[in-house]
């Protein structure tokens, strides 16, 4: 088991290196003169030259890569072209709202999606099952911003239940933070909830046809107990996988949600950096999001061994 | 310890007029019609019948475990222990299941929760029904595991199902079903998926626990030998109806219903001889059996293998450290005369299928060579190899898995010819039509897909495909073990008459000694990758010389309820892992006659009289001396 863990963790290292190379190439692969592109149409030749020097664009790519890599290794992600503030500082300032939003969204999506899918699976073809499926199709196909504006309109503007805009930091109290994030999280979680519900339903339906479920029932265990103790853990692998996918995809959704709800997080930072072609920020955020994605998938992979004892053996034998 | 039923005059279970229907589209189709059966306290009722005859559906109705939306009980009363089960609520039934009625299912591989430890799964039963504390429940689970004689039970409590063999898992299932000492045990084909040796152990265990706990048993099976060993009374099912019920001795001595008689006639029994000697294996549809034909002499050799071995590398543990390789096959030599059948018998895991795959040239041997039609194959490459490979074809155990589901029967049989590309489509059509006739399929079936055929018909298609290229050898790996007895008889007869007609040679792999006796000319017994005994059929069945062969014979149920064999204690005793083969004689860990010599030196396969070969330091010791000691072991 330990060997399996260690091997999985080591396997991630080359992936992370590859990610770093890809992020570095981002700027290199831009067609035309990157300095010109970054500076914009109205820039003077001096401004362009300044950018070129700042980003070491006047040196051969290998030297650039070494410089970038060694800075990265020291935790230096460069400085913003516009404000001159170190990127790490910018990220540190804005990571909390994004983290909280993502966390809340995933918790909501899992806590609603898994029970809903499980419930539908026990009543395949019934009215309730079809209703759940219909809802999940709707949640899946409505764009985040429409849902977001709809929620803002009814819940905030009409009913005045929750604030429509802004973010209260944790330092103002967990209650205030949750209050300010509730609407954005609900708007954002629809898609993931729908995905999780669908996958859960399919996985549980499949497991419920297995022989060992019949054995469990023949032992006199109640339906609910069999469902929770015997069926769900055996359906966990696809469910955890889709949750992992969700966390990866969440980062895209965060950009939209933070813009709509005016939350000062990484999403907003990314959106403005892209508009202003602030390359060091774009590179840093891409790197960050990619690393998160890889790590989440590693966690998902490791959890397989937790849910299916056979995985530990198979992986070990088949390596 | 068992309470008597509420009214001692009543049977423990009485099922009256049970009918069950299944939904098919918008209609309800009957699966079981007006079935009656009952079980007295302490009695074993065997329900016997072919697959699909309604055995499982009937007993699942008793448990109230029919599939919910697709099945319904359309009529019937189920009296159990003074209560009318059909009137109970689901909660009341849930309380009875597992406490008063325990159940064991056919597939030990899939019937246990793969993600839960064995001990937890056992403990659940008493925690649920007796409200036992986790510690008490665990202690009782351990006691029960010891009762079903799982070796090293304490450490098995924390094992997961995949860490146990099939036989061990079935013991766990039995332990689980008996955890709360139910009044009735329903066992649905509990040994169908197991080897004969393990079947003998499991049946003996059920019989023993039944006596000890005074449990009534319903044992579902399609194997008449199991019936003869186990039953007090027998109910014969056919197509959703009970056609006959009788005490076991009466049923075997004076079967009343024509179907029962046909079933008995279609069952091969040990000592019956072979088709070559004019033995007839009746089929239920009355199809003729092959006529007498002695084995052809001196027709040459179709296939010869010398010193064949196969090792599989195996990596485990930290960073893929290399563990001991598995020796699946080890120094096997054999010779198959043209027009004859060589049977290979042995328990699952002893290397039969690996040997078959090497003979098929689909996997390369680690050592040794195979000669087909007098041509050595090890050095052959490319086109020459393909040509030789065509001379040897295969028939598998599961015809469904081996036939492409989207192709029609005609396409499946014609495929090898089409790939060959030599014939035009008219010639191919004619050949396929001739083959269909030969294997007894009607031309109307040419356009159908595999799922539209029954198991037996699918096996006929597989045989037709195997012989379409006129091979020298057909390797059949357990070709009839997935089939019902009546169908099994048809396929065996078909294989014999094709051999007669075309002069084919067969390698027939099976674990069923009674089937082998009917079809084989020579028999090779395999144990842990080696051939430990080989002899002409008659000689082997007259006097087996290796203790392992004797053990196999003694594991075959007797088909005579007056001469039962499994009444005594049988230890759990299974095939050792092929990665850890005992030193000296590889059978010595299970051999009751093992001596110091056996531990020190590995006996080679040595010739005795009449072409009989055996690898044992004391040939024939089991038959001369210790029948009684041997049966301790089974
Ligand atoms: N889940 C199911 N859906 C539809 N038909 C079924 C189902 N289970 C069993 N049947 C039908 O019920 C009949 C009896 O089946 P079963 O009791 O399983 O037979 P046996 O146990 O004797 O092999 C068969 O015709 C079978 O096709
Ligand atoms: S050699 Fe010894 S251990 Fe092996 S089968 Fe013969 S008697 Fe048994
Ligand atoms: Mg059945």
Tab-separated table of C-alpha atoms and ligand atoms in Angstrom, chain B residues 55-56 106 188-189 220, ligand 3:
chain	number	residue	atom	x	y	z
B	55	UNK	CA	-35.758	-23.165	-9.569
B	56	UNK	CA	-34.189	-19.860	-8.552
B	106	UNK	CA	-24.197	-19.933	-7.042
B	188	UNK	CA	-28.989	-22.140	-5.005
B	189	UNK	CA	-26.473	-24.152	-7.047
B	220	UNK	CA	-31.045	-26.307	-5.925
C	3	LIG	MG1	-30.849	-20.638	-11.082
